[in-house]
């Protein structure tokens, strides 16, 4: 047995040595190796499929493809006499992916008398599938004028983009832009979408910083003019506002922004963006940007010799090769100083700039009128404010010119700007956008915010006259008040007139204060006391349950402090300023049949106020339109 095993082993060894069955064994081994490779490849494919599926699930809705719905889109190209630049842009448009949409190209040629070469080139340029229209303005509009005349959308869903001729476009710009409008078209405060790379932070120590937020779209306060696609309703309201400006009275300078310095140096003829910057600041608008790579942009600024550059400066970016693919539901916002903004709130830089604008306007008014009217309002009082404007357009339009309107939220500011865009309207955001009932913590908190603004202006040397939306003016008191401000510290309406009270009380809705050393110290003391007193009730049960019992309100506190001080006060005759008791007191009506200013107070509820004004034929607003009153 042992011998037999040894023979078999030797035979086995011999088989390997002689190589007789070697070929078959190698084939088996090769087959096994190949089989393992196939298995590994199949396993890799499975893993690749799993990972790609997970990625698609994770980035659902982020992959860019042409939208199924076919749209109509307008491209407005602004040019004058740079034929070679126009040729490059037209070639880029020709090579763009438009996803089968209907595209209309309008080429606007400024100063057509000197631009015949450009006009002929554009007319002869072929753009398959694109409707082309050439519009020639024979007289020079300037760059700003060309932008203002570029496009005025008639519909709320019209999509368009305005291009200057010194840009280059990525072939995929339209695909990304269309997708962005689908995803973010309804974003609150969206001014529009820019294809340019973000390069400027206008507020702060360095004006050339970049916002470090790559790969995802973000909202930024500063407009980007290189490939700008405005929101149609924002653009329409902006054009209406811009047309209403009186250049001798309204300035779009924003103290603190480097763009204002450029605007002052270069003038208003060519820098349309400063108007839009001012407008965006007033109503808290943001422009959508995206930065996939720091060196690439969907629209490239060639920086050619022209309005902005004395000589060619070269392109600022390269055209995007691969589209940004992320479209998060929640957009991050950045303010004028590049700081990140919490939610839809106003940025820190925006608050500072708003206050600077408010102070500038108040000083401008005071310079001409010796004092500025202050009218505070919120969403609950928007129609009363409109009604007062209609009232003043009948009585004295100059009073509107001398009034600073201060809103409690940007939504209300936008609404009033649409109604009368030429007014000085500013926003001091609060969380109290609706009306607050008298005697409640929210009411006193709202009053505190307003006193804060008054104190700021007084400390800066501005004389102020407080008025309210529920006033009805039958005669202008502007000349009377100007005379009183010459030698009076405080001018006040008596809230206790014809009420049976023996002690006069300052009406918190109608008083004026002249800014002097004594009144500034006095009002600062008043503001500090009111702040400390209100703080005692913060977190108190009455803050949640409603009215605060025994609270010394602003009118009582101000009256008491005036009485205890050496500050002189002039009480207006009740026939010049009449409180709401006039409506129900026959003796008051008989004594003052037509008060110069009638305060529609002493009644709770805005609807009841409006109903009472209509009954007395003192309501001048119908469907947000001023109506004529029959005499």
XYZ file of C-alpha atoms in Angstrom:
631
model
C 0.000 0.000 0.000
C 2.708 2.372 0.947
C 4.591 1.592 -2.250
C 1.486 2.239 -4.370
C 0.945 5.689 -2.774
C 4.554 6.614 -3.461
C 4.165 5.617 -7.106
C 1.024 7.712 -7.455
C 2.763 10.673 -5.888
C 5.704 10.283 -8.224
C 3.378 9.912 -11.161
C 1.655 13.040 -9.998
C 4.962 14.843 -9.787
C 5.951 13.412 -13.094
C 2.797 14.685 -14.683
C 3.711 18.181 -13.666
C 7.259 17.761 -14.750
C 6.528 16.329 -18.156
C 3.819 18.947 -18.719
C 1.453 16.526 -20.410
C -1.748 17.782 -18.706
C -0.306 21.255 -17.993
C -2.307 23.102 -20.713
C -5.656 22.006 -19.359
C -4.809 23.006 -15.826
C -3.616 26.479 -16.917
C -6.807 26.971 -18.870
C -8.824 26.173 -15.785
C -6.848 28.600 -13.730
C -7.142 31.337 -16.351
C -10.864 30.711 -16.549
C -11.154 31.037 -12.786
C -9.173 34.291 -12.818
C -11.344 35.673 -15.622
C -14.442 34.632 -13.758
C -13.244 36.497 -10.691
C -12.593 39.587 -12.826
C -16.109 39.380 -14.256
C -17.559 38.991 -10.775
C -15.537 41.971 -9.546
C -16.634 44.073 -12.524
C -20.296 43.146 -11.976
C -19.956 43.921 -8.277
C -18.409 47.283 -9.149
C -21.282 48.044 -11.502
C -23.774 47.208 -8.791
C -21.967 49.448 -6.326
C -21.775 52.231 -8.900
C -25.490 51.930 -9.565
C -26.290 51.985 -5.843
C -24.111 55.025 -5.208
C -25.454 56.898 -8.220
C -29.018 56.090 -7.120
C -28.269 57.398 -3.651
C -26.729 60.517 -5.146
C -29.759 61.084 -7.345
C -32.015 60.636 -4.347
C -29.893 63.008 -2.295
C -29.838 65.675 -5.000
C -33.412 65.144 -6.161
C -34.480 68.105 -8.188
C -30.909 69.362 -8.470
C -29.917 67.842 -11.788
C -30.297 70.411 -14.562
C -32.194 69.474 -17.675
C -34.435 71.404 -19.990
C -37.808 72.084 -18.392
C -40.744 70.317 -20.029
C -42.833 73.465 -20.280
C -41.964 75.641 -23.239
C -41.740 79.346 -22.460
C -41.422 82.650 -24.226
C -38.276 84.530 -23.277
C -36.989 87.951 -24.312
C -33.341 88.951 -24.650
C -32.604 92.673 -24.782
C -29.123 93.496 -26.039
C -27.929 97.080 -25.530
C -25.261 98.461 -27.840
C -24.104 101.552 -29.673
C -21.159 101.320 -32.082
C -19.004 98.382 -30.931
C -19.630 96.038 -33.858
C -16.982 93.479 -32.926
C -18.326 93.223 -29.375
C -21.887 92.768 -30.619
C -20.694 90.070 -33.016
C -19.255 88.029 -30.145
C -22.433 88.299 -28.063
C -24.641 87.363 -31.018
C -22.436 84.347 -31.691
C -22.799 83.279 -28.054
C -26.578 83.648 -28.283
C -26.542 81.590 -31.486
C -24.648 78.805 -29.687
C -26.871 78.853 -26.603
C -29.121 75.979 -25.567
C -32.698 77.307 -25.480
C -34.497 74.012 -24.782
C -36.949 74.520 -27.642
C -38.381 77.724 -26.109
C -39.588 80.709 -28.111
C -36.853 83.338 -27.965
C -37.205 86.974 -28.986
C -34.047 89.048 -29.317
C -34.323 92.824 -29.277
C -31.130 94.665 -30.164
C -31.348 98.274 -28.977
C -28.869 100.538 -30.738
C -28.253 103.863 -29.014
C -27.242 106.977 -30.960
C -28.170 105.351 -34.252
C -26.842 108.250 -36.344
C -23.277 107.213 -35.501
C -23.874 103.455 -35.386
C -24.780 102.467 -38.961
C -22.064 99.807 -39.213
C -23.388 98.089 -36.088
C -27.006 98.414 -37.257
C -26.265 96.807 -40.628
C -24.265 93.989 -39.051
C -27.019 93.134 -36.589
C -29.713 93.211 -39.273
C -27.717 90.792 -41.437
C -26.740 88.404 -38.637
C -28.614 85.098 -38.867
C -30.047 83.499 -35.732
C -31.953 80.302 -36.584
C -35.003 79.778 -34.371
C -34.752 83.214 -32.754
C -37.060 86.127 -33.531
C -34.850 89.168 -34.017
C -35.903 92.814 -33.799
C -33.587 95.803 -34.172
C -34.625 99.041 -32.462
C -32.652 102.181 -33.193
C -32.742 105.262 -31.006
C -31.521 108.179 -33.112
C -30.538 110.290 -30.099
C -28.109 109.192 -27.368
C -29.880 107.956 -24.243
C -26.739 107.102 -22.320
C -26.222 103.739 -20.667
C -28.628 104.409 -17.769
C -31.312 105.696 -20.138
C -30.859 102.629 -22.336
C -31.453 100.346 -19.348
C -34.557 102.273 -18.252
C -35.976 102.098 -21.773
C -34.965 98.469 -22.352
C -38.090 96.581 -21.304
C -41.258 97.280 -19.321
C -43.049 93.996 -18.631
C -46.818 94.018 -18.968
C -47.383 90.639 -17.323
C -46.302 89.338 -13.937
C -44.742 86.189 -15.425
C -42.751 87.692 -18.308
C -39.170 86.468 -18.296
C -36.395 88.481 -19.845
C -32.728 89.387 -19.535
C -30.895 92.625 -20.301
C -27.383 92.312 -21.731
C -24.743 94.889 -22.519
C -22.508 94.271 -25.529
C -19.193 93.749 -23.708
C -20.008 90.321 -22.277
C -19.565 86.670 -23.242
C -22.088 83.963 -22.415
C -21.727 80.318 -21.497
C -23.706 78.130 -23.941
C -25.623 76.769 -20.959
C -26.621 80.105 -19.385
C -30.279 79.856 -20.380
C -30.716 76.318 -19.014
C -29.537 77.407 -15.558
C -31.457 80.695 -15.650
C -34.738 79.061 -16.602
C -34.354 76.432 -13.888
C -33.565 79.156 -11.345
C -36.748 81.064 -12.218
C -38.800 77.871 -11.853
C -37.331 77.110 -8.427
C -36.902 80.599 -6.959
C -39.276 82.854 -8.881
C -41.537 83.293 -5.849
C -38.769 83.903 -3.297
C -39.585 86.810 -0.994
C -37.689 89.972 -1.868
C -36.182 88.575 -5.090
C -35.029 91.482 -7.274
C -33.818 89.271 -10.087
C -31.158 86.779 -11.143
C -27.637 87.668 -12.225
C -25.347 85.534 -14.372
C -22.191 87.355 -13.353
C -19.657 86.295 -10.764
C -19.973 88.188 -7.495
C -16.938 90.452 -7.117
C -17.896 93.482 -5.026
C -18.921 94.164 -1.428
C -19.760 97.892 -1.405
C -20.025 98.428 2.346
C -17.135 97.878 4.724
C -13.370 98.225 4.914
C -12.635 96.370 1.665
C -14.804 96.758 -1.405
C -13.345 93.909 -3.464
C -14.033 90.954 -1.203
C -15.803 87.832 -2.481
C -18.578 86.023 -0.689
C -17.231 82.554 0.031
C -20.276 80.486 -0.816
C -19.634 78.139 -3.712
C -21.666 75.650 -5.728
C -25.077 76.784 -4.455
C -27.199 79.813 -5.402
C -27.364 82.586 -2.809
C -29.118 85.935 -2.368
C -27.108 89.137 -2.087
C -28.195 92.740 -1.564
C -26.135 94.192 -4.411
C -27.488 93.916 -7.957
C -25.298 92.267 -10.614
C -25.647 94.054 -13.952
C -23.655 91.627 -16.141
C -26.435 89.399 -17.449
C -29.261 90.625 -15.204
C -32.706 89.049 -15.450
C -35.025 91.201 -13.315
C -38.171 90.012 -11.603
C -40.902 91.426 -13.867
C -43.022 92.994 -11.111
C -40.001 94.394 -9.291
C -38.651 95.873 -12.515
C -41.997 97.439 -13.393
C -42.340 98.998 -9.937
C -38.725 100.148 -10.100
C -39.256 101.910 -13.433
C -42.387 103.584 -12.064
C -40.439 104.753 -9.021
C -37.469 105.955 -11.074
C -39.713 107.958 -13.419
C -41.358 109.696 -10.457
C -38.092 111.034 -9.014
C -37.525 114.761 -9.033
C -33.759 115.141 -9.628
C -33.793 118.521 -7.875
C -35.244 116.965 -4.699
C -34.568 113.226 -4.646
C -31.059 111.840 -4.398
C -30.066 108.195 -4.747
C -26.807 108.619 -2.859
C -26.444 106.073 -0.051
C -23.870 107.305 2.496
C -21.487 104.461 3.287
C -21.591 102.644 -0.075
C -18.648 102.942 -2.442
C -21.085 102.833 -5.377
C -22.422 106.212 -4.246
C -18.920 107.646 -4.533
C -18.701 106.317 -8.083
C -22.130 107.727 -8.904
C -21.170 111.187 -7.666
C -17.937 111.066 -9.672
C -19.426 109.714 -12.915
C -22.887 111.279 -12.828
C -26.308 109.762 -13.339
C -26.180 109.408 -17.116
C -24.378 106.067 -17.227
C -24.785 104.397 -13.826
C -28.286 102.926 -13.708
C -27.266 100.503 -10.980
C -27.152 103.230 -8.292
C -30.864 103.816 -8.766
C -31.508 100.109 -8.355
C -29.169 99.910 -5.351
C -31.093 102.704 -3.642
C -34.419 101.067 -4.509
C -33.256 97.632 -3.308
C -32.147 99.115 0.004
C -35.487 100.881 0.517
C -37.560 97.715 0.159
C -34.994 95.036 1.111
C -34.466 93.316 -2.238
C -31.882 90.634 -3.031
C -30.312 89.408 -6.279
C -29.668 85.705 -6.908
C -26.090 84.669 -7.733
C -24.235 81.393 -8.099
C -20.495 80.614 -7.905
C -19.555 77.113 -9.084
C -15.854 77.892 -9.460
C -14.070 81.061 -8.422
C -12.681 81.534 -11.928
C -15.889 80.914 -13.897
C -19.208 82.668 -14.479
C -22.259 82.167 -16.671
C -21.783 85.695 -18.041
C -18.290 87.128 -18.429
C -17.588 90.850 -18.378
C -15.055 91.619 -21.136
C -14.348 95.067 -19.631
C -13.838 96.741 -22.974
C -12.921 100.366 -23.559
C -16.085 102.410 -23.129
C -18.231 103.979 -20.422
C -16.742 102.037 -17.509
C -13.145 101.552 -18.656
C -10.749 103.980 -20.309
C -8.960 101.042 -21.968
C -9.518 97.329 -22.384
C -9.036 95.574 -19.032
C -9.650 91.970 -20.104
C -12.299 89.482 -19.066
C -13.017 89.086 -15.350
C -13.907 85.364 -15.566
C -13.953 82.383 -17.882
C -17.262 81.065 -19.195
C -18.771 78.201 -17.195
C -18.019 74.774 -18.682
C -20.153 72.640 -16.368
C -23.403 73.969 -14.977
C -24.009 74.387 -11.251
C -26.407 71.592 -10.328
C -27.571 72.405 -6.807
C -30.870 74.172 -6.181
C -31.533 74.064 -2.422
C -35.016 74.942 -1.252
C -33.743 77.434 1.313
C -31.507 80.217 0.047
C -28.820 81.853 2.157
C -28.850 85.680 2.182
C -25.954 88.100 2.440
C -26.146 91.811 3.279
C -24.461 94.909 1.892
C -21.363 94.201 3.956
C -21.184 90.551 2.916
C -22.541 89.433 6.281
C -24.868 86.456 6.464
C -28.495 87.430 7.126
C -30.811 85.483 9.397
C -33.889 84.428 7.444
C -35.866 87.259 5.846
C -34.730 89.838 8.385
C -32.944 93.045 7.526
C -29.151 92.828 7.479
C -27.018 94.733 9.994
C -25.531 96.827 7.215
C -29.018 97.424 5.833
C -30.225 98.810 9.168
C -27.327 101.230 9.331
C -27.791 102.363 5.737
C -31.560 102.797 6.186
C -30.951 105.026 9.204
C -28.381 107.040 7.266
C -30.908 107.587 4.464
C -33.649 108.534 6.909
C -31.419 111.082 8.635
C -30.276 112.501 5.292
C -33.885 112.965 4.121
C -34.981 114.565 7.412
C -32.106 117.055 7.315
C -32.863 117.852 3.690
C -36.501 118.580 4.553
C -35.563 120.643 7.585
C -33.193 122.739 5.486
C -36.112 123.810 3.298
C -39.059 123.714 5.696
C -37.375 124.301 9.120
C -38.837 121.011 10.416
C -39.751 117.522 9.159
C -43.067 115.723 9.598
C -42.801 112.170 10.899
C -45.590 109.718 10.126
C -45.294 106.178 11.520
C -47.492 103.437 10.089
C -47.766 99.679 9.817
C -49.719 97.167 7.742
C -52.860 97.708 9.765
C -52.783 101.435 8.939
C -51.826 101.218 5.251
C -55.249 102.298 3.966
C -55.520 105.102 6.506
C -52.085 106.262 5.341
C -53.209 106.173 1.709
C -56.344 108.099 2.667
C -54.263 110.770 4.410
C -52.091 111.109 1.300
C -55.230 111.598 -0.815
C -56.380 114.179 1.733
C -53.104 116.091 1.534
C -53.090 116.062 -2.256
C -56.259 118.126 -1.992
C -55.057 120.420 0.809
C -51.286 120.945 0.481
C -48.966 118.735 -1.584
C -45.943 120.430 -0.049
C -46.720 118.708 3.253
C -46.255 115.350 1.485
C -42.900 116.560 0.226
C -41.868 117.436 3.778
C -43.051 114.172 5.377
C -40.874 111.217 6.315
C -42.985 108.036 6.286
C -41.652 105.276 8.527
C -43.044 101.782 8.033
C -42.786 98.841 10.398
C -42.121 96.239 7.674
C -40.888 96.049 4.083
C -44.099 94.543 2.719
C -45.997 97.673 3.757
C -43.223 99.901 2.424
C -43.468 98.221 -0.985
C -47.226 98.665 -1.033
C -47.074 102.383 -0.234
C -44.251 102.938 -2.746
C -46.456 101.444 -5.458
C -49.203 103.846 -4.418
C -47.017 106.978 -4.380
C -43.405 106.238 -5.400
C -42.129 109.801 -4.970
C -42.561 109.868 -1.188
C -39.783 109.612 1.404
C -40.578 106.157 2.807
C -38.250 104.256 5.126
C -38.512 101.083 7.154
C -37.734 100.377 10.786
C -38.682 96.677 11.048
C -40.579 95.471 14.082
C -42.378 92.232 14.842
C -45.612 94.237 15.212
C -46.836 94.558 11.655
C -50.553 94.812 12.420
C -52.406 97.214 14.676
C -51.905 96.973 18.431
C -54.712 97.829 20.828
C -54.182 100.805 23.108
C -53.150 99.800 26.623
C -51.483 96.523 25.633
C -47.800 95.680 25.990
C -47.437 95.447 22.211
C -48.877 98.940 21.831
C -46.398 100.418 24.301
C -43.572 98.453 22.674
C -44.525 99.888 19.284
C -44.579 103.414 20.762
C -41.112 102.783 22.188
C -39.760 101.987 18.718
C -41.190 105.257 17.436
C -39.798 107.316 20.286
C -36.402 105.798 19.531
C -36.514 107.220 15.983
C -37.662 110.620 17.257
C -34.830 110.724 19.757
C -32.255 109.807 17.113
C -33.380 112.669 14.852
C -33.562 115.186 17.671
C -30.057 114.293 18.839
C -28.877 114.914 15.262
C -30.375 118.411 15.306
C -33.596 117.788 13.362
C -36.816 119.578 14.353
C -39.684 117.099 14.171
C -43.474 117.280 13.991
C -45.318 114.041 14.756
C -48.472 113.371 12.730
C -50.617 110.265 12.224
C -52.488 108.523 9.435
C -55.905 108.992 11.026
C -55.680 112.786 10.839
C -58.053 114.659 8.555
C -56.757 117.997 7.343
C -59.243 120.681 6.328
C -56.594 123.392 6.139
C -52.818 123.310 5.961
C -51.050 124.302 9.180
C -47.572 124.161 7.666
C -47.038 127.941 7.671
C -48.420 128.223 11.235
C -46.117 125.481 12.472
C -43.068 126.942 10.776
C -43.686 130.195 12.615
C -44.154 128.422 15.938
C -40.921 126.443 15.514
C -38.998 129.730 15.480
C -39.359 130.403 19.221
C -41.160 127.433 20.776
C -39.602 124.277 22.210
C -42.701 122.063 22.073
C -45.925 122.461 20.086
C -48.754 120.165 21.101
C -52.366 119.307 20.473
C -54.472 118.933 23.607
C -55.821 115.411 23.964
C -58.101 116.451 26.838
C -59.942 119.282 25.047
C -63.746 119.090 25.516
C -63.452 115.891 27.543
C -64.210 117.511 30.902
C -60.629 117.049 32.122
C -59.062 120.108 33.722
C -55.441 119.205 33.001
C -54.149 119.408 29.473
C -52.458 116.353 27.999
C -50.058 116.173 25.056
C -51.424 114.160 22.151
C -48.830 111.521 21.267
C -50.006 111.680 17.657
C -49.592 115.420 17.167
C -46.723 117.292 18.727
C -43.595 119.059 17.543
C -40.196 119.460 19.211
C -37.491 121.908 18.238
C -33.987 120.465 18.585
C -31.881 122.459 21.048
C -29.529 121.580 23.877
C -32.338 121.739 26.438
C -34.868 119.751 24.381
C -32.294 117.131 23.415
C -31.431 116.536 27.062
C -35.102 116.577 27.979
C -36.129 114.084 25.305
C -33.231 111.756 26.059
C -34.400 111.661 29.670
C -37.959 110.974 28.489
C -36.781 108.149 26.227
C -34.621 106.571 28.964
C -37.428 106.680 31.517
C -39.943 105.187 29.136
C -37.471 102.425 28.195
C -36.819 101.505 31.831
C -40.509 101.575 32.684
C -41.443 99.368 29.728
C -38.647 96.921 30.542
C -40.256 96.230 33.924
C -43.176 94.588 32.133
C -41.063 92.419 29.850
C -42.016 88.808 30.550
C -44.819 89.933 32.885
C -48.115 88.038 32.746
C -49.841 91.145 31.401
C -47.526 91.013 28.382
C -49.302 87.838 27.343
C -52.808 88.483 28.594
C -53.435 91.940 27.143
C -53.877 95.341 28.762
C -51.432 96.580 31.372
C -53.156 98.175 34.311
C -51.726 101.374 35.733
C -49.161 101.869 32.965
C -48.062 105.497 32.559
C -48.248 105.738 28.785
C -46.117 107.954 26.566
C -48.617 110.840 26.560
C -48.951 110.918 30.329
C -45.214 110.576 30.911
C -44.314 113.261 28.356
C -46.923 115.670 29.747
C -45.733 115.125 33.326
C -42.061 115.618 32.423
C -42.852 118.827 30.532
C -44.884 120.117 33.454
C -42.025 119.350 35.880
C -39.403 121.002 33.664
C -38.635 124.483 32.429
C -39.336 123.509 28.790
C -41.850 125.905 27.241
C -44.834 124.442 25.437
C -47.353 125.983 23.080
C -50.819 124.412 23.181
C -52.667 124.596 19.886
C -56.180 125.961 19.908
C -58.753 123.105 19.767
C -60.053 124.536 16.501
C -56.596 124.112 14.976
C -56.150 120.597 16.302
C -59.299 118.748 17.406
C -59.246 115.313 19.019
C -61.732 112.545 18.249
C -64.195 113.815 20.824
C -65.297 116.277 18.137
C -67.305 113.536 16.391
C -69.579 112.921 19.395
C -69.542 116.245 21.270
C -72.078 118.741 19.898
C -70.553 121.606 21.870
C -67.156 120.842 20.332
C -68.689 120.788 16.826
C -70.524 124.037 17.414
C -67.370 125.746 18.723
C -65.178 124.406 15.922
C -67.378 123.525 12.914
C -64.397 122.834 10.648
C -61.188 122.142 12.613
C -57.982 122.664 10.682
C -56.802 119.182 11.702
C -59.241 116.592 13.017
C -57.895 113.484 14.733
C -60.043 110.428 14.068
C -59.219 108.845 17.431
C -61.210 108.076 20.598
C -62.563 105.023 18.792
C -61.180 101.470 18.714
C -60.723 99.652 15.419
C -59.508 100.788 12.026
C -62.699 99.703 10.305
C -64.757 101.868 12.653
C -62.414 104.785 12.051
C -62.855 104.420 8.291
C -66.640 104.043 8.635
C -66.859 107.221 10.714
C -64.695 109.132 8.222
C -66.927 107.992 5.357
C -70.023 109.085 7.239
C -68.524 112.568 7.631
C -67.490 112.567 3.942
C -63.828 112.577 5.006
C -62.680 109.355 3.347
C -60.904 109.972 0.068
C -59.788 106.480 -0.960
C -61.600 103.953 -3.150
C -59.897 100.726 -4.261
C -56.461 102.151 -3.497
C -57.192 105.172 -5.701
C -57.767 108.741 -4.594
C -61.237 109.934 -5.520
C -62.481 113.429 -6.117
C -64.790 114.798 -3.450
C -67.871 116.651 -4.553
C -67.933 120.116 -3.103
